[in-house]
Coordinates of C-alpha atoms and ligand atoms in Angstrom, one line a residue:
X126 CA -22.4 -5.5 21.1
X127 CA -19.4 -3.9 22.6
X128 CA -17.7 -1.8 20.3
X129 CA -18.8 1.4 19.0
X130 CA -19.4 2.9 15.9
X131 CA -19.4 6.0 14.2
X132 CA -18.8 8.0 10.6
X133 CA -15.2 8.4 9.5
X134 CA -14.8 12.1 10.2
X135 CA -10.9 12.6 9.7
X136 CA -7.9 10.9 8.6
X137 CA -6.5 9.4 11.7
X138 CA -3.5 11.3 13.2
X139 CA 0.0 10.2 11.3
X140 CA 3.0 11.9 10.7
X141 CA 4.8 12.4 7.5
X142 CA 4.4 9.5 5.0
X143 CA 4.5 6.1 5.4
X144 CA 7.9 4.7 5.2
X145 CA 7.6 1.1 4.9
X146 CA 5.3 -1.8 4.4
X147 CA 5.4 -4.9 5.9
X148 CA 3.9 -8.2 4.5
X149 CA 2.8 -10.9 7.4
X150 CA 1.8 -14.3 6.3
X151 CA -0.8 -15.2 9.4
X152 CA -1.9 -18.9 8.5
X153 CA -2.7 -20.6 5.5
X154 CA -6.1 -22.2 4.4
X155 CA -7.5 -24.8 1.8
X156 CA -9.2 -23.1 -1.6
X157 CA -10.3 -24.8 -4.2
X158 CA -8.8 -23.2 -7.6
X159 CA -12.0 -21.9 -9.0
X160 CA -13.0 -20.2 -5.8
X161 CA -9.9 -17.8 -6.8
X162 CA -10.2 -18.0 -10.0
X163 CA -13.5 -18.2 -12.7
X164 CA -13.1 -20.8 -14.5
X165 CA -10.7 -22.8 -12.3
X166 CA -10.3 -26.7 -11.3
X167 CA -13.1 -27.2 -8.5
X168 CA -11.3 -30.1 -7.7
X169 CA -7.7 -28.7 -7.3
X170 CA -6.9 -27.2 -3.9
X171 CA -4.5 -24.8 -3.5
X172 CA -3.0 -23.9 0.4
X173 CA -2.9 -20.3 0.1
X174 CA -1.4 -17.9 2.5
X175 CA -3.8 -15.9 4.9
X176 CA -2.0 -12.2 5.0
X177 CA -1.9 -9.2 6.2
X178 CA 0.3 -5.9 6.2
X179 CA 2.1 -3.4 8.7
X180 CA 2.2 -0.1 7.3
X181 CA 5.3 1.9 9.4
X182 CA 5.0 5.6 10.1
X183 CA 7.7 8.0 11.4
X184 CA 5.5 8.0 14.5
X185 CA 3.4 5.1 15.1
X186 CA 1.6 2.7 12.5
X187 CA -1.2 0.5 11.0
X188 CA -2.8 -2.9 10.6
X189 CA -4.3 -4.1 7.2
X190 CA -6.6 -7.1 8.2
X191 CA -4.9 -9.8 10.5
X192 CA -5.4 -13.8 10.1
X193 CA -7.6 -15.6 12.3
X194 CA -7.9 -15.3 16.3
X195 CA -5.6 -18.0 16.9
X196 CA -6.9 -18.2 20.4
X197 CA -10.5 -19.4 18.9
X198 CA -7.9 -21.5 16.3
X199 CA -6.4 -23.5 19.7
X200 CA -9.9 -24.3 21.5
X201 CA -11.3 -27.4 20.3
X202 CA -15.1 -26.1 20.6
X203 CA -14.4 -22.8 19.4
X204 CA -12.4 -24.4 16.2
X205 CA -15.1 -26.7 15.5
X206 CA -17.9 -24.1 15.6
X207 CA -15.9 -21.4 13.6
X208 CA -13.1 -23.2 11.6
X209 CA -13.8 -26.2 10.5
X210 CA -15.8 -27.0 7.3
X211 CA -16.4 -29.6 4.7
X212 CA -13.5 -28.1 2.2
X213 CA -12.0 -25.4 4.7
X214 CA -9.9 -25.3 7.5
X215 CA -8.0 -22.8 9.3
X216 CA -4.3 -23.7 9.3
X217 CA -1.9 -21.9 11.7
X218 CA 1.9 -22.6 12.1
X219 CA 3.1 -22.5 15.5
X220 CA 3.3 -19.9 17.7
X221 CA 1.6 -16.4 16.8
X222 CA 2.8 -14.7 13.4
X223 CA 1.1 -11.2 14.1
X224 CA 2.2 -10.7 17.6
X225 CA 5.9 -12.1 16.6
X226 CA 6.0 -10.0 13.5
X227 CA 5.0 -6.5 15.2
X228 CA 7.5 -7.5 17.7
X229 CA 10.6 -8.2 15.0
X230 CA 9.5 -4.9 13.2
X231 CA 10.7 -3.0 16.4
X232 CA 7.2 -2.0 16.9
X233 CA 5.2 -1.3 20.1
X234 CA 1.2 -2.0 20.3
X235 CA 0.7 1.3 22.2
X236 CA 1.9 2.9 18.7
X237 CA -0.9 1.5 16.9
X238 CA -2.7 4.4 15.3
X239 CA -5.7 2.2 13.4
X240 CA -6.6 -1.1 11.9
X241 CA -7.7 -1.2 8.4
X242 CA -10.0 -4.4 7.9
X243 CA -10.9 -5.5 4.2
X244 CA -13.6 -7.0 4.9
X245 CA -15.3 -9.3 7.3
X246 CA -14.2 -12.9 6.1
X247 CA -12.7 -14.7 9.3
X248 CA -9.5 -14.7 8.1
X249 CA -9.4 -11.4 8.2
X250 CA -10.2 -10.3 11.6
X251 CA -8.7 -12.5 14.4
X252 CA -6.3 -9.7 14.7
X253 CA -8.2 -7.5 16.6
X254 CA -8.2 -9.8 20.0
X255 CA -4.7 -8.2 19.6
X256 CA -5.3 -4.8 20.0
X257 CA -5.4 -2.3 22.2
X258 CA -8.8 -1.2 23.9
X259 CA -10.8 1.2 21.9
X260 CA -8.5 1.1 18.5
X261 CA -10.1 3.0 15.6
X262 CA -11.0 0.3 13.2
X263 CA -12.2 1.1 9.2
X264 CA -14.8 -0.5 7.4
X265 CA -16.7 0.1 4.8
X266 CA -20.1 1.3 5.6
X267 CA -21.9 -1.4 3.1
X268 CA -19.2 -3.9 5.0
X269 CA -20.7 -3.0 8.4
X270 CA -24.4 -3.2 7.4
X271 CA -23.3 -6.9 6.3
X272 CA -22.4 -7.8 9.1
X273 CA -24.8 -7.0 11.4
X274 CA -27.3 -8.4 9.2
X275 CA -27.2 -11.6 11.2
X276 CA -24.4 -13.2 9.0
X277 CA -22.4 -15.5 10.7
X278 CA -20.7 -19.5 10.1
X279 CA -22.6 -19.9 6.9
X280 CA -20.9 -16.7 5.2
X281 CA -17.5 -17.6 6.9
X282 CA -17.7 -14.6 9.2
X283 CA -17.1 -14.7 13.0
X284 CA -19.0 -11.6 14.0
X285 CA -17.8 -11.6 17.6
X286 CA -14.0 -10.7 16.2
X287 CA -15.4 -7.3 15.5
X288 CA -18.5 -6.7 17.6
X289 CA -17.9 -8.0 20.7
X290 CA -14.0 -6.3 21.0
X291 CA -13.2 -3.2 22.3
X292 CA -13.2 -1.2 19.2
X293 CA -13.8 1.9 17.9
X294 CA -15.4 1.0 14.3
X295 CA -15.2 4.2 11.9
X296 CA -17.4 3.5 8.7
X297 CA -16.0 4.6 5.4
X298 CA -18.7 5.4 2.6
X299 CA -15.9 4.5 -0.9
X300 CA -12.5 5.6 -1.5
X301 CA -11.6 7.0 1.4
X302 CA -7.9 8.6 2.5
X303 CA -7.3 7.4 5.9
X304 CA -4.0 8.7 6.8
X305 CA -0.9 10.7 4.8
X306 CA -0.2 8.6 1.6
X307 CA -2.8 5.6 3.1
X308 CA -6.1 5.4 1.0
X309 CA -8.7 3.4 1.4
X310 CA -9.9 1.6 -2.5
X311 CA -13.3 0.9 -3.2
X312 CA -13.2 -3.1 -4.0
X313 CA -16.6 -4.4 -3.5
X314 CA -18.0 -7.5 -5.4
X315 CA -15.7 -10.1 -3.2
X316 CA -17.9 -9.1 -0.2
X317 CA -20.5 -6.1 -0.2
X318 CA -18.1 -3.6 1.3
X319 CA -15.1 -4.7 0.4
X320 CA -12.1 -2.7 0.3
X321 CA -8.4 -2.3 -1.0
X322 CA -5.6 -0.1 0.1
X323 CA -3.1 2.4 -1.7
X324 CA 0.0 2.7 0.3
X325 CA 1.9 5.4 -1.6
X326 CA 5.8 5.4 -0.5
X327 CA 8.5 7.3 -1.4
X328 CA 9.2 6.4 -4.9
X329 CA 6.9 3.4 -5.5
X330 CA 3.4 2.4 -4.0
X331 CA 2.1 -0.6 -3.3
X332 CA -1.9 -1.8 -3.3
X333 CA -3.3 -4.4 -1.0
X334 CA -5.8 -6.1 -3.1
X335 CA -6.7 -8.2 -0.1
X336 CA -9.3 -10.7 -1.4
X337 CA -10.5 -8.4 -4.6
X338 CA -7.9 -10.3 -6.4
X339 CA -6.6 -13.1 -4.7
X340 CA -4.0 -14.2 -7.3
X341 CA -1.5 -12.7 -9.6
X342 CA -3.1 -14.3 -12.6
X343 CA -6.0 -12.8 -11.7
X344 CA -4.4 -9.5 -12.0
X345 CA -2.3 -10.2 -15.1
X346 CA -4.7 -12.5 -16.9
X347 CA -7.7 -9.8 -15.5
X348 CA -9.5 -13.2 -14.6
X349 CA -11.7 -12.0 -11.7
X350 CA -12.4 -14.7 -8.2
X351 CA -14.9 -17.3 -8.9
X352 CA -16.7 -16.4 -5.9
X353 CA -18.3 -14.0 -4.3
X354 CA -20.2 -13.5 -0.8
X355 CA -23.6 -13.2 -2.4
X356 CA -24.9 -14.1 -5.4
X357 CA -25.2 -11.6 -8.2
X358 CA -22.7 -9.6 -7.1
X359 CA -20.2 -10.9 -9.7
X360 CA -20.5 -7.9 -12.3
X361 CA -19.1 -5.8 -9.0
X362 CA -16.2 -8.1 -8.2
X363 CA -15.1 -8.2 -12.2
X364 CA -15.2 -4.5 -12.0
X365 CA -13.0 -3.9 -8.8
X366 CA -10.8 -6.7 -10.6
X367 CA -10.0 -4.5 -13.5
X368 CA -9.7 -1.5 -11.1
X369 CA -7.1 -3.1 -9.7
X370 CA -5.5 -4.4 -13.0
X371 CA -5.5 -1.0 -14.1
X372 CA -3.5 -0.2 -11.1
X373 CA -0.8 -2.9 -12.0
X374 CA -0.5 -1.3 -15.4
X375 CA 1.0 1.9 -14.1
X376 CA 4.3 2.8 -13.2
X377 CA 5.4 2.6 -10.3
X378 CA 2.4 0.8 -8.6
X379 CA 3.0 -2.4 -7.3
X380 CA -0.5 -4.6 -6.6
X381 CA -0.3 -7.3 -4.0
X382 CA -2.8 -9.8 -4.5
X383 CA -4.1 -10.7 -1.0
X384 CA -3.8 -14.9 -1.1
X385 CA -1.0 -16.1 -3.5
X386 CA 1.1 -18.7 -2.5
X387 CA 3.7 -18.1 -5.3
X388 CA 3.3 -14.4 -5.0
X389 CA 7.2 -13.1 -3.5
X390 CA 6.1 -10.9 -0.9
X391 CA 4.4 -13.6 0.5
X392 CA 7.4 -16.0 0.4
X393 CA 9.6 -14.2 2.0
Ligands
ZN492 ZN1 -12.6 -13.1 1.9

């Protein structure tokens, strides 16, 4: 293991509030409709988006999840041992979304204050080849104890993205505010430490359901994901759904939900 790890002690070191968000679509991926949605078509696959968000500060900014590591994506072996399954696939347009998006935003690596990570899924972490050495990194504590519980291809987790990068893991224990108007939502049920954020702009915020809701219906209808990392934690996942349908309810809160393909942010 080559990143390190300790207790979130402080809110990482941000200016002011955050002024904008930034959606980034990062590759897309095969799901069959009732893995994002109880109930749904086993049968009927939809392409959803893999996203992820910049959150833009006065003075620097920060990562919510990032895609897969497109460099594992490009290498034959690597894809096959990491990417490819029966009814899954990683799919990746050409050239690098992340890097090019942080680059159109005006925005500068070095100015990366921390990464915020959802959860462990692999399409979810390949953005953290990207960052600088020893970037602060959140996760949920129950997150971090899943995954170095020896998970690994079966769970759809490539445990070298987090431990074997340069990184300075901070583990969160629940809702958690990581920065000025940037709080960290406790979502668990999708995966055992899963985790949502609050971005809270002037005049509106918007929450990053990430994969605690993966589609609008889900929100709307308050039809939880048919799936969840492992077994019986369905009761959890339902109630992090309606947290977050809750959250759509009131005014002036906008909920993203984290993979769907007709959802506009991601359409852009
Ligand atoms: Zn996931």
């Amino acid at each position: 293991m080559i990143c390190s790890v300790s207790d979130f002690a402080q809110p990482f070191a941000l200016g002011g509030t955050p002024r904008r968000v930034i959606p980034l679509v990062l590759g897309y991926e095969p799901i069959a409709e009732s893995m994002s949605l109880r109930g749904g078509d086993p049968s009927r696959f939809l392409l959803e988006p893999v996203t992820g968000a910049i959150v833009v500060y006065d003075d620097g900014w920060a990562l919510v999840d990032g895609g897969f590591d497109l460099d594992a994506v490009r290498d034959p072996l690597l894809r096959a041992a990491r990417y490819d399954y029966e009814s899954y696939t990683a799919v990746v347009p050409p050239g690098d979304a992340l890097a090019e998006g942080v680059a159109a935003a005006g925005l500068e690596w070095s100015d990366l204050a921390f990464c915020a990570i959802s959860h462990v899924h692999l399409d979810h972490t390949g953005a953290l080849r990207l960052v600088p050495g020893g970037t602060p990194v959140a996760l949920q504590r129950r997150e971090w104890q899943w995954l170095t519980s020896g998970i690994g291809r079966r769970e759809v987790v490539v445990p070298s993205d987090i431990l074997e990068r340069d990184l300075d893991v901070r583990l969160l224990d629940g809702d958690t505010v990581l920065a000025p108007g940037f709080t960290a939502l406790d979502t668990r049920g999708h995966t055992p430490g899963h985790q949502s954020f609050r971005i809270d702009l002037p005049g509106r915020s918007i929450v990053l359901a990430c994969d605690a809701a993966d589609l609008e219906r889900n929100l709307i209808e308050r039809i939880p994901c048919g799936w969840t990392a492992v077994p019986g934690d369905e009761e959890q996942a339902a109630r992090s759904l309606e947290r977050l349908a809750d959250l759509t309810a009131e005014r002036g809160v906008e909920v993203w939900p984290g993979h769907d393909p007709a959802f506009r942010e991601w359409m852009r």
